[in-house]
Amino acid sequence: MKKIRIIILLLLMIWVAGTLIMLFLPYSATAAIIYPWLNLCYSFVCHQNPAKTMSFNGLHLLVCSRCFGIYAGALFSSAVALLIPVTRGRFPFKYFYLALIPMLTDIVLYSLHVYNYSKIIAFFTGLLLGSTGFFYILNGIEEFIAEIKQTKGN
Amino acid sequence: MKKLLPALVCGFAAGVLSIVPIVKSASCCLIIPAAAVFALILKQRSTYSYEKIRASEAVVQGLLTGIFAAVFATIFESLIIFITRNSDITGTLPELERVISSYTAPEMADQMMNMLYKVADDIKNYGFSLFYTLSILFSSLFINSIFGMAGGLLGMQLINNRIEQE
């Protein structure tokens, strides 16, 4: 299962690096060549509204602050998961709901114009959900792999 | 068919929602995983089976939901492009041109921009570009399948936790 966790960490690193492609543009022509395709790919999972997206050197990330927070949180948790022993069993779902509440509250409050959209709040609420949600998905992946192994064993 | 129906219904809903700007703006990357969770709940209700969900079943439902969502989203996006003769790519062309011409060799930049301008022209003149439609379809099939499977696994945890509590 450690191998699976390493593979997931690497895949998440590639995914997060994709959102930060503009940082690689000065150093790699390939980055500029794949930029339009990456831009299209990330558009399926994010609205990419420039007003809600962090930017570096005048170039926007390929996902909004909230999505970036979710992916960064998942990446952080995938690194932490390498340090945690592999155990079977389920996490209580209340932690997921607790992590979801700040994000939903932020969405409702800024949609009702209680306050203006804040990239920092969006990032941190996304980070909380991403880092918590990752462990549930990881648990599911490990259960799926255990099932496959069991089927092969039979 | 009964196995496919929940994924089809939720994939259709996700396909519709993913092209509605306000919904997309609020829910971002959570539409497809949420659709996969609902597909699992719907499947349980439609089959009157309230047993624990297996991970393989959750992955298959999530994958199917992602695939259906990608197909429907591509169909709706193509329809909207056909009607409006406008797409996301026409809006992002200036930024793409700035990036490509700044960081690639001039010959390569010209080739790439010619291709992108041809896509934009096809959309403007005919309301359809085969290259753009296929790009949307295959890219969204890839991305939505992954997000669908992740949603399926999350939904499995949610449903099984609820069953364990009962």
PDB file of C-alpha atoms in Angstrom:
ATOM      1  CA  MET A   1       0.000   0.000   0.000  1.00  0.00           C
ATOM      2  CA  LYS A   2       3.007   2.301   0.524  1.00  0.00           C
ATOM      3  CA  LYS A   3       3.710   2.058  -3.212  1.00  0.00           C
ATOM      4  CA  ILE A   4       0.165   3.161  -3.991  1.00  0.00           C
ATOM      5  CA  ARG A   5       0.537   6.149  -1.668  1.00  0.00           C
ATOM      6  CA  ILE A   6       3.784   7.144  -3.411  1.00  0.00           C
ATOM      7  CA  ILE A   7       2.118   6.858  -6.841  1.00  0.00           C
ATOM      8  CA  ILE A   8      -0.828   8.988  -5.632  1.00  0.00           C
ATOM      9  CA  LEU A   9       1.593  11.597  -4.256  1.00  0.00           C
ATOM     10  CA  LEU A  10       3.433  11.727  -7.603  1.00  0.00           C
ATOM     11  CA  LEU A  11       0.188  12.015  -9.574  1.00  0.00           C
ATOM     12  CA  LEU A  12      -1.024  14.821  -7.312  1.00  0.00           C
ATOM     13  CA  MET A  13       2.332  16.585  -7.695  1.00  0.00           C
ATOM     14  CA  ILE A  14       1.907  16.464 -11.496  1.00  0.00           C
ATOM     15  CA  TRP A  15      -1.692  17.691 -11.203  1.00  0.00           C
ATOM     16  CA  VAL A  16      -0.750  20.632  -8.935  1.00  0.00           C
ATOM     17  CA  ALA A  17       2.313  21.426 -11.090  1.00  0.00           C
ATOM     18  CA  GLY A  18      -0.066  21.616 -14.066  1.00  0.00           C
ATOM     19  CA  THR A  19      -2.034  24.393 -12.368  1.00  0.00           C
ATOM     20  CA  LEU A  20       1.246  26.256 -11.840  1.00  0.00           C
ATOM     21  CA  ILE A  21       2.426  25.827 -15.454  1.00  0.00           C
ATOM     22  CA  MET A  22       3.076  29.567 -15.813  1.00  0.00           C
ATOM     23  CA  LEU A  23       5.990  29.241 -13.393  1.00  0.00           C
ATOM     24  CA  PHE A  24       7.686  26.835 -15.824  1.00  0.00           C
ATOM     25  CA  LEU A  25       7.097  28.933 -18.944  1.00  0.00           C
ATOM     26  CA  PRO A  26      10.401  30.887 -18.832  1.00  0.00           C
ATOM     27  CA  TYR A  27      12.388  27.670 -18.513  1.00  0.00           C
ATOM     28  CA  SER A  28      10.642  25.260 -20.852  1.00  0.00           C
ATOM     29  CA  ALA A  29       9.265  25.700 -24.385  1.00  0.00           C
ATOM     30  CA  THR A  30       7.308  22.454 -23.859  1.00  0.00           C
ATOM     31  CA  ALA A  31       5.371  24.182 -21.074  1.00  0.00           C
ATOM     32  CA  ALA A  32       4.253  26.863 -23.540  1.00  0.00           C
ATOM     33  CA  ILE A  33       3.317  24.216 -26.128  1.00  0.00           C
ATOM     34  CA  ILE A  34       1.096  22.250 -23.736  1.00  0.00           C
ATOM     35  CA  TYR A  35      -0.301  25.414 -22.091  1.00  0.00           C
ATOM     36  CA  PRO A  36      -3.407  25.679 -24.361  1.00  0.00           C
ATOM     37  CA  TRP A  37      -4.285  21.985 -23.839  1.00  0.00           C
ATOM     38  CA  LEU A  38      -3.770  22.210 -20.060  1.00  0.00           C
ATOM     39  CA  ASN A  39      -5.878  25.359 -19.992  1.00  0.00           C
ATOM     40  CA  LEU A  40      -8.672  23.414 -21.707  1.00  0.00           C
ATOM     41  CA  CYS A  41      -8.318  20.395 -19.390  1.00  0.00           C
ATOM     42  CA  TYR A  42      -8.516  22.441 -16.192  1.00  0.00           C
ATOM     43  CA  SER A  43     -11.498  24.365 -17.607  1.00  0.00           C
ATOM     44  CA  PHE A  44     -13.602  21.196 -17.110  1.00  0.00           C
ATOM     45  CA  VAL A  45     -13.028  21.286 -13.367  1.00  0.00           C
ATOM     46  CA  CYS A  46     -12.899  25.044 -12.721  1.00  0.00           C
ATOM     47  CA  HIS A  47     -14.576  28.211 -13.979  1.00  0.00           C
ATOM     48  CA  GLN A  48     -11.094  29.857 -14.220  1.00  0.00           C
ATOM     49  CA  ASN A  49     -12.546  33.307 -13.502  1.00  0.00           C
ATOM     50  CA  PRO A  50      -9.491  35.648 -13.508  1.00  0.00           C
ATOM     51  CA  ALA A  51     -11.003  37.717 -10.661  1.00  0.00           C
ATOM     52  CA  LYS A  52     -10.983  34.615  -8.443  1.00  0.00           C
ATOM     53  CA  THR A  53      -7.650  33.235  -9.573  1.00  0.00           C
ATOM     54  CA  MET A  54      -4.214  33.839  -8.101  1.00  0.00           C
ATOM     55  CA  SER A  55      -1.565  35.138 -10.480  1.00  0.00           C
ATOM     56  CA  PHE A  56       2.217  35.226 -10.744  1.00  0.00           C
ATOM     57  CA  ASN A  57       4.073  37.649 -13.037  1.00  0.00           C
ATOM     58  CA  GLY A  58       0.791  38.709 -14.613  1.00  0.00           C
ATOM     59  CA  LEU A  59      -0.158  35.134 -15.529  1.00  0.00           C
ATOM     60  CA  HIS A  60      -3.086  33.432 -13.850  1.00  0.00           C
ATOM     61  CA  LEU A  61      -3.064  29.952 -12.366  1.00  0.00           C
ATOM     62  CA  LEU A  62      -5.146  27.521 -14.394  1.00  0.00           C
ATOM     63  CA  VAL A  63      -7.626  27.050 -11.526  1.00  0.00           C
ATOM     64  CA  CYS A  64      -9.320  29.425  -9.074  1.00  0.00           C
ATOM     65  CA  SER A  65      -8.078  29.970  -5.521  1.00  0.00           C
ATOM     66  CA  ARG A  66     -10.611  27.530  -4.044  1.00  0.00           C
ATOM     67  CA  CYS A  67      -9.747  24.706  -6.438  1.00  0.00           C
ATOM     68  CA  PHE A  68      -6.041  25.372  -5.949  1.00  0.00           C
ATOM     69  CA  GLY A  69      -6.614  25.142  -2.195  1.00  0.00           C
ATOM     70  CA  ILE A  70      -8.409  21.799  -2.605  1.00  0.00           C
ATOM     71  CA  TYR A  71      -5.597  20.339  -4.744  1.00  0.00           C
ATOM     72  CA  ALA A  72      -2.850  21.767  -2.521  1.00  0.00           C
ATOM     73  CA  GLY A  73      -4.617  20.308   0.522  1.00  0.00           C
ATOM     74  CA  ALA A  74      -4.858  16.897  -1.139  1.00  0.00           C
ATOM     75  CA  LEU A  75      -1.170  17.069  -2.065  1.00  0.00           C
ATOM     76  CA  PHE A  76      -0.227  18.000   1.503  1.00  0.00           C
ATOM     77  CA  SER A  77      -2.303  15.137   2.899  1.00  0.00           C
ATOM     78  CA  SER A  78      -0.833  12.681   0.394  1.00  0.00           C
ATOM     79  CA  ALA A  79       2.631  13.585   1.715  1.00  0.00           C
ATOM     80  CA  VAL A  80       1.412  13.207   5.315  1.00  0.00           C
ATOM     81  CA  ALA A  81      -0.177   9.841   4.413  1.00  0.00           C
ATOM     82  CA  LEU A  82       3.298   8.468   3.649  1.00  0.00           C
ATOM     83  CA  LEU A  83       4.201   8.954   7.310  1.00  0.00           C
ATOM     84  CA  ILE A  84       1.038   7.294   8.629  1.00  0.00           C
ATOM     85  CA  PRO A  85       0.920   3.496   8.908  1.00  0.00           C
ATOM     86  CA  VAL A  86      -1.531   1.759   6.591  1.00  0.00           C
ATOM     87  CA  THR A  87      -4.598   0.734   8.591  1.00  0.00           C
ATOM     88  CA  ARG A  88      -7.936  -0.726   7.610  1.00  0.00           C
ATOM     89  CA  GLY A  89     -11.165   0.792   8.791  1.00  0.00           C
ATOM     90  CA  ARG A  90     -13.264   3.829   8.162  1.00  0.00           C
ATOM     91  CA  PHE A  91     -12.962   7.424   9.342  1.00  0.00           C
ATOM     92  CA  PRO A  92     -16.116   8.913  10.852  1.00  0.00           C
ATOM     93  CA  PHE A  93     -17.724  11.094   8.193  1.00  0.00           C
ATOM     94  CA  LYS A  94     -18.328  13.966  10.620  1.00  0.00           C
ATOM     95  CA  TYR A  95     -14.794  15.264   9.942  1.00  0.00           C
ATOM     96  CA  PHE A  96     -15.607  15.590   6.255  1.00  0.00           C
ATOM     97  CA  TYR A  97     -18.749  17.580   7.028  1.00  0.00           C
ATOM     98  CA  LEU A  98     -16.791  19.772   9.466  1.00  0.00           C
ATOM     99  CA  ALA A  99     -14.250  20.489   6.706  1.00  0.00           C
ATOM    100  CA  LEU A 100     -17.045  21.217   4.216  1.00  0.00           C
ATOM    101  CA  ILE A 101     -18.901  23.731   6.413  1.00  0.00           C
ATOM    102  CA  PRO A 102     -16.351  26.625   6.163  1.00  0.00           C
ATOM    103  CA  MET A 103     -16.301  26.349   2.365  1.00  0.00           C
ATOM    104  CA  LEU A 104     -20.074  26.264   2.023  1.00  0.00           C
ATOM    105  CA  THR A 105     -20.374  29.158   4.487  1.00  0.00           C
ATOM    106  CA  ASP A 106     -17.888  31.185   2.444  1.00  0.00           C
ATOM    107  CA  ILE A 107     -19.761  30.436  -0.810  1.00  0.00           C
ATOM    108  CA  VAL A 108     -23.115  31.442   0.730  1.00  0.00           C
ATOM    109  CA  LEU A 109     -21.791  34.590   2.429  1.00  0.00           C
ATOM    110  CA  TYR A 110     -19.972  36.038  -0.571  1.00  0.00           C
ATOM    111  CA  SER A 111     -22.846  35.050  -2.885  1.00  0.00           C
ATOM    112  CA  LEU A 112     -25.194  37.030  -0.604  1.00  0.00           C
ATOM    113  CA  HIS A 113     -22.677  39.935  -0.739  1.00  0.00           C
ATOM    114  CA  VAL A 114     -22.123  39.805   3.031  1.00  0.00           C
ATOM    115  CA  TYR A 115     -18.496  40.328   2.089  1.00  0.00           C
ATOM    116  CA  ASN A 116     -16.493  40.454  -1.131  1.00  0.00           C
ATOM    117  CA  TYR A 117     -14.842  37.361  -2.550  1.00  0.00           C
ATOM    118  CA  SER A 118     -11.489  36.791  -0.919  1.00  0.00           C
ATOM    119  CA  LYS A 119      -8.893  34.615  -2.642  1.00  0.00           C
ATOM    120  CA  ILE A 120      -7.238  33.921   0.706  1.00  0.00           C
ATOM    121  CA  ILE A 121     -10.458  32.717   2.383  1.00  0.00           C
ATOM    122  CA  ALA A 122     -11.327  30.653  -0.715  1.00  0.00           C
ATOM    123  CA  PHE A 123      -7.843  29.115  -0.707  1.00  0.00           C
ATOM    124  CA  PHE A 124      -7.863  28.176   2.973  1.00  0.00           C
ATOM    125  CA  THR A 125     -11.432  26.796   2.977  1.00  0.00           C
ATOM    126  CA  GLY A 126     -10.479  24.735  -0.092  1.00  0.00           C
ATOM    127  CA  LEU A 127      -7.257  23.621   1.594  1.00  0.00           C
ATOM    128  CA  LEU A 128      -9.213  22.379   4.601  1.00  0.00           C
ATOM    129  CA  LEU A 129     -11.649  20.383   2.457  1.00  0.00           C
ATOM    130  CA  GLY A 130      -8.922  19.011   0.167  1.00  0.00           C
ATOM    131  CA  SER A 131      -6.673  17.893   2.988  1.00  0.00           C
ATOM    132  CA  THR A 132      -9.547  16.197   4.861  1.00  0.00           C
ATOM    133  CA  GLY A 133     -11.344  14.759   1.831  1.00  0.00           C
ATOM    134  CA  PHE A 134      -8.141  13.190   0.536  1.00  0.00           C
ATOM    135  CA  PHE A 135      -8.022  10.696   3.412  1.00  0.00           C
ATOM    136  CA  TYR A 136     -11.529   9.423   2.590  1.00  0.00           C
ATOM    137  CA  ILE A 137     -10.626   8.982  -1.082  1.00  0.00           C
ATOM    138  CA  LEU A 138      -7.321   7.308  -0.134  1.00  0.00           C
ATOM    139  CA  ASN A 139      -9.223   4.952   2.169  1.00  0.00           C
ATOM    140  CA  GLY A 140     -11.529   4.108  -0.735  1.00  0.00           C
ATOM    141  CA  ILE A 141      -8.611   3.517  -3.130  1.00  0.00           C
ATOM    142  CA  GLU A 142      -6.927   1.185  -0.617  1.00  0.00           C
ATOM    143  CA  GLU A 143     -10.188  -0.673  -0.093  1.00  0.00           C
ATOM    144  CA  PHE A 144     -10.549  -1.006  -3.879  1.00  0.00           C
ATOM    145  CA  ILE A 145      -7.025  -2.411  -4.219  1.00  0.00           C
ATOM    146  CA  ALA A 146      -7.601  -4.824  -1.329  1.00  0.00           C
ATOM    147  CA  GLU A 147     -10.755  -6.017  -3.115  1.00  0.00           C
ATOM    148  CA  ILE A 148      -8.830  -6.604  -6.358  1.00  0.00           C
ATOM    149  CA  LYS A 149      -6.127  -8.536  -4.487  1.00  0.00           C
ATOM    150  CA  GLN A 150      -8.786 -10.611  -2.736  1.00  0.00           C
ATOM    151  CA  THR A 151     -10.503 -11.400  -6.047  1.00  0.00           C
ATOM    152  CA  LYS A 152      -7.170 -12.437  -7.587  1.00  0.00           C
ATOM    153  CA  GLY A 153      -6.410 -14.578  -4.525  1.00  0.00           C
ATOM    154  CA  ASN A 154      -9.700 -16.427  -4.951  1.00  0.00           C
TER     155      ASN A 154
ATOM    156  CA  MET B   1     -29.931  -0.920 -17.903  1.00  0.00           C
ATOM    157  CA  LYS B   2     -30.928  -0.550 -14.249  1.00  0.00           C
ATOM    158  CA  LYS B   3     -27.239  -0.445 -13.364  1.00  0.00           C
ATOM    159  CA  LEU B   4     -26.550   2.269 -15.936  1.00  0.00           C
ATOM    160  CA  LEU B   5     -29.556   4.458 -15.214  1.00  0.00           C
ATOM    161  CA  PRO B   6     -28.316   6.194 -11.998  1.00  0.00           C
ATOM    162  CA  ALA B   7     -25.008   7.062 -13.677  1.00  0.00           C
ATOM    163  CA  LEU B   8     -26.848   8.223 -16.800  1.00  0.00           C
ATOM    164  CA  VAL B   9     -29.242  10.462 -14.854  1.00  0.00           C
ATOM    165  CA  CYS B  10     -26.530  11.947 -12.623  1.00  0.00           C
ATOM    166  CA  GLY B  11     -24.102  12.262 -15.550  1.00  0.00           C
ATOM    167  CA  PHE B  12     -26.775  14.143 -17.495  1.00  0.00           C
ATOM    168  CA  ALA B  13     -27.403  16.461 -14.525  1.00  0.00           C
ATOM    169  CA  ALA B  14     -23.662  17.062 -14.103  1.00  0.00           C
ATOM    170  CA  GLY B  15     -23.313  17.702 -17.835  1.00  0.00           C
ATOM    171  CA  VAL B  16     -26.051  20.341 -17.689  1.00  0.00           C
ATOM    172  CA  LEU B  17     -24.763  21.946 -14.474  1.00  0.00           C
ATOM    173  CA  SER B  18     -21.168  22.090 -15.716  1.00  0.00           C
ATOM    174  CA  ILE B  19     -22.169  24.494 -18.496  1.00  0.00           C
ATOM    175  CA  VAL B  20     -24.325  26.758 -16.306  1.00  0.00           C
ATOM    176  CA  PRO B  21     -21.940  29.623 -15.417  1.00  0.00           C
ATOM    177  CA  ILE B  22     -23.408  30.488 -11.970  1.00  0.00           C
ATOM    178  CA  VAL B  23     -23.429  26.862 -10.797  1.00  0.00           C
ATOM    179  CA  LYS B  24     -19.975  26.225 -12.215  1.00  0.00           C
ATOM    180  CA  SER B  25     -18.671  29.357 -10.538  1.00  0.00           C
ATOM    181  CA  ALA B  26     -19.957  28.231  -7.128  1.00  0.00           C
ATOM    182  CA  SER B  27     -19.166  24.537  -7.216  1.00  0.00           C
ATOM    183  CA  CYS B  28     -16.004  24.317  -9.381  1.00  0.00           C
ATOM    184  CA  CYS B  29     -14.453  20.886  -9.281  1.00  0.00           C
ATOM    185  CA  LEU B  30     -17.129  19.419  -7.005  1.00  0.00           C
ATOM    186  CA  ILE B  31     -19.874  18.887  -9.627  1.00  0.00           C
ATOM    187  CA  ILE B  32     -18.612  15.542 -11.002  1.00  0.00           C
ATOM    188  CA  PRO B  33     -17.678  13.997  -7.600  1.00  0.00           C
ATOM    189  CA  ALA B  34     -21.047  15.124  -6.213  1.00  0.00           C
ATOM    190  CA  ALA B  35     -22.802  13.545  -9.229  1.00  0.00           C
ATOM    191  CA  ALA B  36     -20.978  10.263  -8.556  1.00  0.00           C
ATOM    192  CA  VAL B  37     -22.096  10.348  -4.894  1.00  0.00           C
ATOM    193  CA  PHE B  38     -25.717  10.946  -5.979  1.00  0.00           C
ATOM    194  CA  ALA B  39     -25.460   8.133  -8.550  1.00  0.00           C
ATOM    195  CA  LEU B  40     -24.569   5.698  -5.754  1.00  0.00           C
ATOM    196  CA  ILE B  41     -27.439   6.918  -3.573  1.00  0.00           C
ATOM    197  CA  LEU B  42     -29.827   6.699  -6.536  1.00  0.00           C
ATOM    198  CA  LYS B  43     -28.655   3.189  -7.358  1.00  0.00           C
ATOM    199  CA  GLN B  44     -29.318   2.055  -3.805  1.00  0.00           C
ATOM    200  CA  ARG B  45     -32.793   3.579  -3.835  1.00  0.00           C
ATOM    201  CA  SER B  46     -33.688   2.197  -7.279  1.00  0.00           C
ATOM    202  CA  THR B  47     -32.613  -1.360  -6.430  1.00  0.00           C
ATOM    203  CA  TYR B  48     -33.948  -1.262  -2.849  1.00  0.00           C
ATOM    204  CA  SER B  49     -30.585  -2.655  -1.795  1.00  0.00           C
ATOM    205  CA  TYR B  50     -29.319  -1.082   1.400  1.00  0.00           C
ATOM    206  CA  GLU B  51     -26.273  -3.281   1.849  1.00  0.00           C
ATOM    207  CA  LYS B  52     -22.744  -1.921   2.076  1.00  0.00           C
ATOM    208  CA  ILE B  53     -21.321  -0.765  -1.239  1.00  0.00           C
ATOM    209  CA  ARG B  54     -18.192  -2.483  -2.535  1.00  0.00           C
ATOM    210  CA  ALA B  55     -15.288  -0.286  -3.655  1.00  0.00           C
ATOM    211  CA  SER B  56     -15.309  -1.818  -7.147  1.00  0.00           C
ATOM    212  CA  GLU B  57     -19.001  -0.991  -7.517  1.00  0.00           C
ATOM    213  CA  ALA B  58     -18.342   2.599  -6.369  1.00  0.00           C
ATOM    214  CA  VAL B  59     -15.467   2.973  -8.853  1.00  0.00           C
ATOM    215  CA  VAL B  60     -17.583   1.650 -11.758  1.00  0.00           C
ATOM    216  CA  GLN B  61     -20.527   3.943 -10.897  1.00  0.00           C
ATOM    217  CA  GLY B  62     -18.171   6.919 -10.557  1.00  0.00           C
ATOM    218  CA  LEU B  63     -16.448   6.100 -13.833  1.00  0.00           C
ATOM    219  CA  LEU B  64     -19.766   5.752 -15.689  1.00  0.00           C
ATOM    220  CA  THR B  65     -21.060   9.012 -14.184  1.00  0.00           C
ATOM    221  CA  GLY B  66     -17.876  10.786 -15.303  1.00  0.00           C
ATOM    222  CA  ILE B  67     -18.125   9.339 -18.823  1.00  0.00           C
ATOM    223  CA  PHE B  68     -21.797  10.274 -19.223  1.00  0.00           C
ATOM    224  CA  ALA B  69     -21.128  13.750 -17.798  1.00  0.00           C
ATOM    225  CA  ALA B  70     -18.301  14.250 -20.316  1.00  0.00           C
ATOM    226  CA  VAL B  71     -20.442  13.123 -23.260  1.00  0.00           C
ATOM    227  CA  PHE B  72     -23.443  15.270 -22.270  1.00  0.00           C
ATOM    228  CA  ALA B  73     -21.268  18.295 -21.431  1.00  0.00           C
ATOM    229  CA  THR B  74     -19.621  18.029 -24.863  1.00  0.00           C
ATOM    230  CA  ILE B  75     -23.014  17.776 -26.605  1.00  0.00           C
ATOM    231  CA  PHE B  76     -24.411  20.798 -24.722  1.00  0.00           C
ATOM    232  CA  GLU B  77     -21.225  22.810 -25.176  1.00  0.00           C
ATOM    233  CA  SER B  78     -21.278  22.059 -28.923  1.00  0.00           C
ATOM    234  CA  LEU B  79     -24.927  23.115 -29.115  1.00  0.00           C
ATOM    235  CA  ILE B  80     -24.214  26.372 -27.308  1.00  0.00           C
ATOM    236  CA  ILE B  81     -21.209  27.023 -29.575  1.00  0.00           C
ATOM    237  CA  PHE B  82     -23.398  26.320 -32.619  1.00  0.00           C
ATOM    238  CA  ILE B  83     -26.066  28.760 -31.444  1.00  0.00           C
ATOM    239  CA  THR B  84     -23.809  31.538 -30.137  1.00  0.00           C
ATOM    240  CA  ARG B  85     -20.874  30.994 -32.550  1.00  0.00           C
ATOM    241  CA  ASN B  86     -18.645  31.730 -29.590  1.00  0.00           C
ATOM    242  CA  SER B  87     -16.613  29.627 -27.163  1.00  0.00           C
ATOM    243  CA  ASP B  88     -14.140  29.863 -24.281  1.00  0.00           C
ATOM    244  CA  ILE B  89     -11.228  29.572 -26.702  1.00  0.00           C
ATOM    245  CA  THR B  90     -12.171  32.784 -28.535  1.00  0.00           C
ATOM    246  CA  GLY B  91     -12.098  34.641 -25.215  1.00  0.00           C
ATOM    247  CA  THR B  92      -8.751  33.238 -24.138  1.00  0.00           C
ATOM    248  CA  LEU B  93      -6.997  33.633 -27.526  1.00  0.00           C
ATOM    249  CA  PRO B  94      -5.230  36.917 -26.644  1.00  0.00           C
ATOM    250  CA  GLU B  95      -3.733  35.416 -23.454  1.00  0.00           C
ATOM    251  CA  LEU B  96      -2.796  32.184 -25.262  1.00  0.00           C
ATOM    252  CA  GLU B  97      -1.116  34.208 -28.013  1.00  0.00           C
ATOM    253  CA  ARG B  98       0.805  36.259 -25.445  1.00  0.00           C
ATOM    254  CA  VAL B  99       2.042  33.105 -23.669  1.00  0.00           C
ATOM    255  CA  ILE B 100       2.872  31.137 -26.808  1.00  0.00           C
ATOM    256  CA  SER B 101       4.647  33.984 -28.610  1.00  0.00           C
ATOM    257  CA  SER B 102       6.603  34.955 -25.475  1.00  0.00           C
ATOM    258  CA  TYR B 103       7.933  31.535 -24.609  1.00  0.00           C
ATOM    259  CA  THR B 104       8.253  29.493 -27.816  1.00  0.00           C
ATOM    260  CA  ALA B 105      10.315  29.803 -31.001  1.00  0.00           C
ATOM    261  CA  PRO B 106       8.661  32.123 -33.573  1.00  0.00           C
ATOM    262  CA  GLU B 107       8.065  29.312 -36.103  1.00  0.00           C
ATOM    263  CA  MET B 108       6.449  27.075 -33.497  1.00  0.00           C
ATOM    264  CA  ALA B 109       4.407  30.005 -32.151  1.00  0.00           C
ATOM    265  CA  ASP B 110       3.135  30.803 -35.673  1.00  0.00           C
ATOM    266  CA  GLN B 111       2.123  27.182 -36.282  1.00  0.00           C
ATOM    267  CA  MET B 112       0.299  26.918 -32.977  1.00  0.00           C
ATOM    268  CA  MET B 113      -1.460  30.253 -33.321  1.00  0.00           C
ATOM    269  CA  ASN B 114      -2.529  29.449 -36.910  1.00  0.00           C
ATOM    270  CA  MET B 115      -4.109  26.250 -35.614  1.00  0.00           C
ATOM    271  CA  LEU B 116      -5.882  28.066 -32.760  1.00  0.00           C
ATOM    272  CA  TYR B 117      -7.070  30.884 -35.066  1.00  0.00           C
ATOM    273  CA  LYS B 118      -8.429  28.264 -37.501  1.00  0.00           C
ATOM    274  CA  VAL B 119     -10.429  26.746 -34.627  1.00  0.00           C
ATOM    275  CA  ALA B 120     -11.714  30.213 -33.646  1.00  0.00           C
ATOM    276  CA  ASP B 121     -12.588  31.002 -37.306  1.00  0.00           C
ATOM    277  CA  ASP B 122     -14.448  27.697 -37.747  1.00  0.00           C
ATOM    278  CA  ILE B 123     -16.457  28.429 -34.618  1.00  0.00           C
ATOM    279  CA  LYS B 124     -17.213  31.969 -35.768  1.00  0.00           C
ATOM    280  CA  ASN B 125     -18.146  31.000 -39.337  1.00  0.00           C
ATOM    281  CA  TYR B 126     -19.786  27.572 -38.982  1.00  0.00           C
ATOM    282  CA  GLY B 127     -20.501  27.314 -35.242  1.00  0.00           C
ATOM    283  CA  PHE B 128     -18.525  24.080 -35.176  1.00  0.00           C
ATOM    284  CA  SER B 129     -14.915  22.947 -35.103  1.00  0.00           C
ATOM    285  CA  LEU B 130     -14.244  19.201 -35.261  1.00  0.00           C
ATOM    286  CA  PHE B 131     -10.791  19.609 -33.699  1.00  0.00           C
ATOM    287  CA  TYR B 132     -12.176  21.643 -30.770  1.00  0.00           C
ATOM    288  CA  THR B 133     -15.132  19.293 -30.224  1.00  0.00           C
ATOM    289  CA  LEU B 134     -12.871  16.226 -30.172  1.00  0.00           C
ATOM    290  CA  SER B 135     -10.436  18.027 -27.844  1.00  0.00           C
ATOM    291  CA  ILE B 136     -13.280  18.796 -25.439  1.00  0.00           C
ATOM    292  CA  LEU B 137     -14.629  15.256 -25.630  1.00  0.00           C
ATOM    293  CA  PHE B 138     -11.390  13.374 -25.041  1.00  0.00           C
ATOM    294  CA  SER B 139     -10.007  15.774 -22.428  1.00  0.00           C
ATOM    295  CA  SER B 140     -13.262  15.800 -20.470  1.00  0.00           C
ATOM    296  CA  LEU B 141     -13.572  12.008 -20.724  1.00  0.00           C
ATOM    297  CA  PHE B 142     -10.139  11.714 -19.117  1.00  0.00           C
ATOM    298  CA  ILE B 143     -10.626  14.344 -16.395  1.00  0.00           C
ATOM    299  CA  ASN B 144     -14.266  13.556 -15.558  1.00  0.00           C
ATOM    300  CA  SER B 145     -13.534   9.817 -15.286  1.00  0.00           C
ATOM    301  CA  ILE B 146     -10.880  10.469 -12.631  1.00  0.00           C
ATOM    302  CA  PHE B 147     -13.069  12.932 -10.707  1.00  0.00           C
ATOM    303  CA  GLY B 148     -16.031  10.564 -11.044  1.00  0.00           C
ATOM    304  CA  MET B 149     -14.089   7.639  -9.571  1.00  0.00           C
ATOM    305  CA  ALA B 150     -12.861   9.834  -6.698  1.00  0.00           C
ATOM    306  CA  GLY B 151     -16.459  10.895  -6.065  1.00  0.00           C
ATOM    307  CA  GLY B 152     -17.591   7.278  -6.183  1.00  0.00           C
ATOM    308  CA  LEU B 153     -15.069   6.259  -3.544  1.00  0.00           C
ATOM    309  CA  LEU B 154     -16.083   9.220  -1.378  1.00  0.00           C
ATOM    310  CA  GLY B 155     -19.755   8.305  -1.789  1.00  0.00           C
ATOM    311  CA  MET B 156     -19.021   4.723  -0.815  1.00  0.00           C
ATOM    312  CA  GLN B 157     -17.483   5.925   2.471  1.00  0.00           C
ATOM    313  CA  LEU B 158     -20.464   8.184   3.123  1.00  0.00           C
ATOM    314  CA  ILE B 159     -23.080   5.489   2.462  1.00  0.00           C
ATOM    315  CA  ASN B 160     -21.225   2.687   4.270  1.00  0.00           C
ATOM    316  CA  ASN B 161     -20.653   4.942   7.284  1.00  0.00           C
ATOM    317  CA  ARG B 162     -24.372   5.669   7.404  1.00  0.00           C
ATOM    318  CA  ILE B 163     -25.199   1.929   7.181  1.00  0.00           C
ATOM    319  CA  GLU B 164     -22.713   1.135   9.955  1.00  0.00           C
ATOM    320  CA  GLN B 165     -24.293   3.777  12.206  1.00  0.00           C
ATOM    321  CA  GLU B 166     -27.758   2.285  11.652  1.00  0.00           C
TER     322      GLU B 166
END
